[in-house]
mmCIF file of C-alpha atoms in Angstrom:
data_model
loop_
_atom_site.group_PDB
_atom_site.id
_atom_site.type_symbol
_atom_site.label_atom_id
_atom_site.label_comp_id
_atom_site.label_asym_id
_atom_site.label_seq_id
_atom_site.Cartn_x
_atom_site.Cartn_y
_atom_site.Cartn_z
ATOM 1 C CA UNK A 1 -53.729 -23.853 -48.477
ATOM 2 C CA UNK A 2 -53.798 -27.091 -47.757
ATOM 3 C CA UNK A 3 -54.314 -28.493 -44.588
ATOM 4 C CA UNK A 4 -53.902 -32.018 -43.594
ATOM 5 C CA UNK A 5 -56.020 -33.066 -40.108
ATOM 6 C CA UNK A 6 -53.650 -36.447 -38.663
ATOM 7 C CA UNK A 7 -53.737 -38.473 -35.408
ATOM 8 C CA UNK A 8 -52.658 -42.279 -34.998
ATOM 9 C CA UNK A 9 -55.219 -42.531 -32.593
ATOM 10 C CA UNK A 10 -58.954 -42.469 -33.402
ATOM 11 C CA UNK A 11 -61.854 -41.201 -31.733
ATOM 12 C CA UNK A 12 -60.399 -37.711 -31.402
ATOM 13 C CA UNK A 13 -62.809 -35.480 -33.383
ATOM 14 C CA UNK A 14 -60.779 -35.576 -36.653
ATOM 15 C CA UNK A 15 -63.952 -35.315 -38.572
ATOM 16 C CA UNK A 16 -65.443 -33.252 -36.988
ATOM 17 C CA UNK A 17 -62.916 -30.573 -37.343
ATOM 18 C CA UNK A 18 -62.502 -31.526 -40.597
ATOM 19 C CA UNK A 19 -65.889 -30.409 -41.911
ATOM 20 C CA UNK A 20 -66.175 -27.695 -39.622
ATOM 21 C CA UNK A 21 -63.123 -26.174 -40.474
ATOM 22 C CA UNK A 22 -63.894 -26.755 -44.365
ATOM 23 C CA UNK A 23 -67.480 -25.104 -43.452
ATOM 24 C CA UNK A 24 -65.802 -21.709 -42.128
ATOM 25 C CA UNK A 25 -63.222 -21.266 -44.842
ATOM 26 C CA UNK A 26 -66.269 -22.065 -47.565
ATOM 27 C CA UNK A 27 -68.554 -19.202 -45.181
ATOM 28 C CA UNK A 28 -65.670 -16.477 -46.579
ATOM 29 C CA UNK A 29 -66.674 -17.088 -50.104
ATOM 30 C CA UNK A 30 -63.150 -19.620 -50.782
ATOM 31 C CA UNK A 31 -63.694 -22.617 -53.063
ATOM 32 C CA UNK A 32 -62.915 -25.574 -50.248
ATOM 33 C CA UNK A 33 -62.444 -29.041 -51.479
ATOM 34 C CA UNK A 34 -62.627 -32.043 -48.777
ATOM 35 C CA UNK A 35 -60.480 -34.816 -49.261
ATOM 36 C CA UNK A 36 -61.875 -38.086 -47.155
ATOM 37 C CA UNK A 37 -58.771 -40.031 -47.124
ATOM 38 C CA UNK A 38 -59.852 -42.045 -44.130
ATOM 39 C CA UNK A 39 -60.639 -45.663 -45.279
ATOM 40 C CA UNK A 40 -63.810 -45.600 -42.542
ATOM 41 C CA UNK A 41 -65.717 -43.014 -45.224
ATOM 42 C CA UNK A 42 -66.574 -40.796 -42.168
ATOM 43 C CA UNK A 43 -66.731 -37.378 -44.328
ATOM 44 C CA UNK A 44 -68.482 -38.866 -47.074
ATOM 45 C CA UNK A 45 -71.274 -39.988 -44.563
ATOM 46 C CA UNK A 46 -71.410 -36.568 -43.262
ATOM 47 C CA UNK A 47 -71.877 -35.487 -46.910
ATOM 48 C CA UNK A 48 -74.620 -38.277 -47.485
ATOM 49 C CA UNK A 49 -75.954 -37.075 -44.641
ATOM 50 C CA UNK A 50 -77.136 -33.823 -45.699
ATOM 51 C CA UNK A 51 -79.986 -32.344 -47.264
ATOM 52 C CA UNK A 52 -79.923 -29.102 -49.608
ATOM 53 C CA UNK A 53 -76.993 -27.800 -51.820
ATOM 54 C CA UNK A 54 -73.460 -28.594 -50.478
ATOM 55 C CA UNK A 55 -71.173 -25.797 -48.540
ATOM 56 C CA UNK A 56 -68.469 -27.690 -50.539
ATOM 57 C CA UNK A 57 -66.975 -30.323 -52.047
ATOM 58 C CA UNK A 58 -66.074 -33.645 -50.635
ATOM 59 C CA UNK A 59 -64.163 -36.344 -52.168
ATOM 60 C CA UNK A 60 -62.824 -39.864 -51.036
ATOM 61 C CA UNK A 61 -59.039 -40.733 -51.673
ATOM 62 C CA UNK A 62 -57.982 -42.994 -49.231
ATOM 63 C CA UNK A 63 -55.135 -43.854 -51.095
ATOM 64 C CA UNK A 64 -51.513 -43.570 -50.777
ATOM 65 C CA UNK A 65 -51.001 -41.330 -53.799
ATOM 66 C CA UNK A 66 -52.646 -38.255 -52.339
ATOM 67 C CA UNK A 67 -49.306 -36.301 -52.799
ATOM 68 C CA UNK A 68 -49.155 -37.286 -56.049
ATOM 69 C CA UNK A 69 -52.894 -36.620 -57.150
ATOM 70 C CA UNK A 70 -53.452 -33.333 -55.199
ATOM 71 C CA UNK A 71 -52.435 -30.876 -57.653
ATOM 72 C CA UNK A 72 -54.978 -32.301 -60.309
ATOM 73 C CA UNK A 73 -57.746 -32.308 -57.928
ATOM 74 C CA UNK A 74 -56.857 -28.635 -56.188
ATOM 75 C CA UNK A 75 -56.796 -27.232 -59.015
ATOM 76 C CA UNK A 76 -59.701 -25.142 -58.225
ATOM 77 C CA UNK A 77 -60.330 -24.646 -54.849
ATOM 78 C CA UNK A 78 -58.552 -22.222 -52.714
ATOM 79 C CA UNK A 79 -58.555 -24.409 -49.897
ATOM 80 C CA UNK A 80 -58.226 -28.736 -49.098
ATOM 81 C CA UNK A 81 -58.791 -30.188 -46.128
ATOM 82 C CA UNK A 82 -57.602 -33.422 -45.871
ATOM 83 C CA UNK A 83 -59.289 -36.120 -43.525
ATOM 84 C CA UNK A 84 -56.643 -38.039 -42.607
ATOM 85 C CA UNK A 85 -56.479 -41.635 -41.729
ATOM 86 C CA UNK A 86 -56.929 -42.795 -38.081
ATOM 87 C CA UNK A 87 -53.440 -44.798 -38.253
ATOM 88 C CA UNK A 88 -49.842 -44.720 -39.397
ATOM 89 C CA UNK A 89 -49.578 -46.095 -42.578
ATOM 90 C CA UNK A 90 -48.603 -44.944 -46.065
ATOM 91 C CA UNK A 91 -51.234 -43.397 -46.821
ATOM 92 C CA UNK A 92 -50.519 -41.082 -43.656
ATOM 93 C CA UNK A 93 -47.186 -40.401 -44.869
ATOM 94 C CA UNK A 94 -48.977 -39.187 -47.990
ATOM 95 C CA UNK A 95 -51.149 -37.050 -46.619
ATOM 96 C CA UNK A 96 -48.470 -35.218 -44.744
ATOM 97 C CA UNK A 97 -46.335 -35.111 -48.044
ATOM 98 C CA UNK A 98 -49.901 -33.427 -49.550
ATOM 99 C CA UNK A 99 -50.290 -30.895 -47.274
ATOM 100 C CA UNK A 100 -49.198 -27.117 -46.675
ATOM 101 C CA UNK A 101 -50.418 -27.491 -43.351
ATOM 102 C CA UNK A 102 -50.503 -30.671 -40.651
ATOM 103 C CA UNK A 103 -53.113 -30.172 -37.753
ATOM 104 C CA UNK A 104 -53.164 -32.379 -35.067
ATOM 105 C CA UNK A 105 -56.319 -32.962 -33.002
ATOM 106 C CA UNK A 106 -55.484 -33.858 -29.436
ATOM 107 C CA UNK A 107 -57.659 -34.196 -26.446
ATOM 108 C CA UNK A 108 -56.760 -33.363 -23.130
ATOM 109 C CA UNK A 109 -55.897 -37.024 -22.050
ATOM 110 C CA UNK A 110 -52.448 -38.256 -21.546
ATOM 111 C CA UNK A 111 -53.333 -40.959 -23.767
ATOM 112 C CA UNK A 112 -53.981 -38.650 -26.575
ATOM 113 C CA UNK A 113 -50.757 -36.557 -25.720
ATOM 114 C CA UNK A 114 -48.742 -40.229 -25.681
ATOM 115 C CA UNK A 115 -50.340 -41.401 -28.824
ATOM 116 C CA UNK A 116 -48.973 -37.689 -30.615
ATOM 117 C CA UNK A 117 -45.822 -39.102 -30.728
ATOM 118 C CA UNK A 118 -46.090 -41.288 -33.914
ATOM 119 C CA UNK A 119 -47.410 -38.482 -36.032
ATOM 120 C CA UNK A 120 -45.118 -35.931 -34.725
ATOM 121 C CA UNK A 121 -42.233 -38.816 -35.533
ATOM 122 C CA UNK A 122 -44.429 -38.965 -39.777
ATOM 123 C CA UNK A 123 -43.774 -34.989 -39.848
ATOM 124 C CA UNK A 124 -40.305 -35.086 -38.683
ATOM 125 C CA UNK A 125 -39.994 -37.938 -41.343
ATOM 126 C CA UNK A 126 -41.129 -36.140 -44.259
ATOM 127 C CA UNK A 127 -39.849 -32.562 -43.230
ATOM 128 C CA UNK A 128 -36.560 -33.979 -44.471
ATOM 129 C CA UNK A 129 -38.387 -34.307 -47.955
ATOM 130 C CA UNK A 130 -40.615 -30.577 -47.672
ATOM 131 C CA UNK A 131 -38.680 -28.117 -45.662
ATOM 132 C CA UNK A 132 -41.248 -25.407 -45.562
ATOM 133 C CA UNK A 133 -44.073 -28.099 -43.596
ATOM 134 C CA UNK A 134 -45.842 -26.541 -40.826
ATOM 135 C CA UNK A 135 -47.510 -28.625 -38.236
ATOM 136 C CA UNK A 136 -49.326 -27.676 -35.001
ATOM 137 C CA UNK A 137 -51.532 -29.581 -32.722
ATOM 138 C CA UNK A 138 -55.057 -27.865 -31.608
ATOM 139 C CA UNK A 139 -57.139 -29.127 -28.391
ATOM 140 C CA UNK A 140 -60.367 -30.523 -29.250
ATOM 141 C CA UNK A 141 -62.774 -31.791 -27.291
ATOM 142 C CA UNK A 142 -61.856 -29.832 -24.137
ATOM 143 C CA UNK A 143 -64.005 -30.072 -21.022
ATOM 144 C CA UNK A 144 -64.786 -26.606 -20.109
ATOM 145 C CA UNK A 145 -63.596 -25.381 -16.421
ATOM 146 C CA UNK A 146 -61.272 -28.322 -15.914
ATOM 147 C CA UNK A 147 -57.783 -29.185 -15.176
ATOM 148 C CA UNK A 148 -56.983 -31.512 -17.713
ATOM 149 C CA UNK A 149 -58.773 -29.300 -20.077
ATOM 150 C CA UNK A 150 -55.997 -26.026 -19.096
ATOM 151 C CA UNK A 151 -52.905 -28.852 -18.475
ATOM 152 C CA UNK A 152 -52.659 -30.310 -22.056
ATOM 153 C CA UNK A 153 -50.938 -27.036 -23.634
ATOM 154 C CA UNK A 154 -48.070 -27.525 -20.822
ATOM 155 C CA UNK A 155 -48.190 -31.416 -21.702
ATOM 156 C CA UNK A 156 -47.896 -31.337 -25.393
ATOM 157 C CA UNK A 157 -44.818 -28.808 -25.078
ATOM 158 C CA UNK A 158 -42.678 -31.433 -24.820
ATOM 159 C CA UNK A 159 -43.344 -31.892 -28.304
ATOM 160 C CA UNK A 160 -41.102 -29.877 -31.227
ATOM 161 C CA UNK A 161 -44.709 -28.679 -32.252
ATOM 162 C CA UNK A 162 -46.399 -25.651 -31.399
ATOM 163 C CA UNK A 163 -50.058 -25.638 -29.948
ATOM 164 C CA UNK A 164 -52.651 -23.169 -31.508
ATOM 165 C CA UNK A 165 -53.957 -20.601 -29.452
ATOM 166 C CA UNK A 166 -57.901 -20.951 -30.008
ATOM 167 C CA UNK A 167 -59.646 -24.572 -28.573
ATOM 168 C CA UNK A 168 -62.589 -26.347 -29.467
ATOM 169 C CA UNK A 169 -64.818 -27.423 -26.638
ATOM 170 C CA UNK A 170 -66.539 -30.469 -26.164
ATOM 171 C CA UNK A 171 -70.581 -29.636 -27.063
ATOM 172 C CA UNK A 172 -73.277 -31.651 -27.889
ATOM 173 C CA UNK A 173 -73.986 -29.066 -31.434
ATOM 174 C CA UNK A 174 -71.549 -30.809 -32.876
ATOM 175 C CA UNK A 175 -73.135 -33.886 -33.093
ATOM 176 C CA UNK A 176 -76.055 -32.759 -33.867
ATOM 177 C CA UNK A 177 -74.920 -31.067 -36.588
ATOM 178 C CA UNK A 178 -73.091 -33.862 -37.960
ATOM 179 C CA UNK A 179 -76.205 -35.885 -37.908
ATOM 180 C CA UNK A 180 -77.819 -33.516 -40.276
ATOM 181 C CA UNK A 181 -74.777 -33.606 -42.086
ATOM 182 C CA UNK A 182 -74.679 -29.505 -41.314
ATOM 183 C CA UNK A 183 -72.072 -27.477 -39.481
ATOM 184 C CA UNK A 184 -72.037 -25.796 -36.433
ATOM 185 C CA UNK A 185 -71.853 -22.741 -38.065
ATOM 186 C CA UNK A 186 -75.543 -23.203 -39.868
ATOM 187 C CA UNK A 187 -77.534 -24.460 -36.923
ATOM 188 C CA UNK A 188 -75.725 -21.412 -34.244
ATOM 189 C CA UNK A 189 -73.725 -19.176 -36.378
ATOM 190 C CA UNK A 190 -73.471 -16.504 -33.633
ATOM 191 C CA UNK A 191 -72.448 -19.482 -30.768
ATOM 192 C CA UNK A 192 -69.804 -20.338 -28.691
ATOM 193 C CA UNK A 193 -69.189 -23.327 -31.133
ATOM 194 C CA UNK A 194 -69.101 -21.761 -34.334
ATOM 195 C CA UNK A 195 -67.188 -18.965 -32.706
ATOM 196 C CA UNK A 196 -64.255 -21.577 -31.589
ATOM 197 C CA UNK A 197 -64.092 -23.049 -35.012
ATOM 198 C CA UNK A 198 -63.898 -19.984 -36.289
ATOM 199 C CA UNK A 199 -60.982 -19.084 -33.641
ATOM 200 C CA UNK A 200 -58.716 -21.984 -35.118
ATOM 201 C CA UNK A 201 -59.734 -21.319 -38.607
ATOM 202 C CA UNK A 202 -58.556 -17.803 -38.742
ATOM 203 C CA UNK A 203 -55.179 -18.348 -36.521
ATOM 204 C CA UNK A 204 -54.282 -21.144 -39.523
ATOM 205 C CA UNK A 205 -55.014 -18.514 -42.073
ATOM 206 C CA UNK A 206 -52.648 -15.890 -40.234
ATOM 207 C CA UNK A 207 -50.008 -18.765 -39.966
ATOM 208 C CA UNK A 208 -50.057 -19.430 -43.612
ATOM 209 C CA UNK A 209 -50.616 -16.196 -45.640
#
């Protein structure tokens, strides 16, 4: 599967979900290849960032010829996880024609839920090209026990998208573990972090068999 993580607007935990996510497919014993395709490098620091073997692979492609380079560098992994880029440019568009799978990160601001609209527009876009392209949008960053935090699924239904069940929640692990260049899954593999990632990870297996 390959999944392609995509929001015009940065600062939403793209990154973050990107290497957790490709962390808790690699924990089930799949080969998982991470594409950085995000000109800022952010992956590849996480990568440079760590000490000790590598839970998996991590390459940077920020080019707009992922679609067309994917299926040489796939070749053996069961699983890519694309970082996408923080804007809408071609190289957006290419990750979206890439990928099995579009996830888009939104936190529960109306500014994130107003921004959505230019990637859900990219999807539409090439859905004309790839008729069997899923896309949903996942909540990340949620402040526990708020209003805003339980609002965004009704706000983002305006959208033609559907919203994943399972969250992530905003916690400080997660930058701690990205300054070790580790995931949240190796520094509290029984917590409520590693549990949430977990959450999303298996509801995007069950969506795409």
């Amino acid at each position: 599967m390959i999944i392609g993580l995509l929001n015009q607007k940065g600062g939403v935990g793209k990154t973050t979900l990107a290497v957790n996510l490709a962390a808790e497919l690699a924990g089930t014993g799949a080969r998982v290849l991470l594409l950085d395709a995000d000109p800022q490098g952010s992956s590849l620091d996480w990568a440079a960032a760590r000490e000790g073997e590598p839970l998996f692979s991590v390459v940077g492609l920020p080019r707009a010829t992922i679609h067309k380079e994917i299926g040489a560098l796939g070749r053996d992994y069961d699983h890519i996880i694309i970082d996408g880029p923080p804007r809408v440019t071609d190289l957006a568009r290419s990750a979206i024609m890439a990928s099995d799978m579009v996830l888009i990160p939104v936190q529960p601001s109306p500014y994130d839920v107003w921004a959505a609209a230019e990637v859900v527009k990219l999807i539409e876009e090439a859905g004309v090209y790839k008729d069997n392209l899923k896309a949903a949008f996942v909540v990340n960053r949620k402040i526990a026990n708020t209003a805003i935090g339980r609002d965004v699924g009704e706000a983002l239904a305006g959208y033609p998208l559907p919203t994943l069940e399972a969250s992530i929640t905003q916690r400080v692990i997660f930058a701690e573990a990205a300054a070790r260049g580790q995931a949240v899954r190796e520094l509290d593999p029984r917590g409520p972090a590693a549990k949430e990632v977990a959450a999303v990870a298996t509801e995007l297996l069950e969506q795409n068999p």
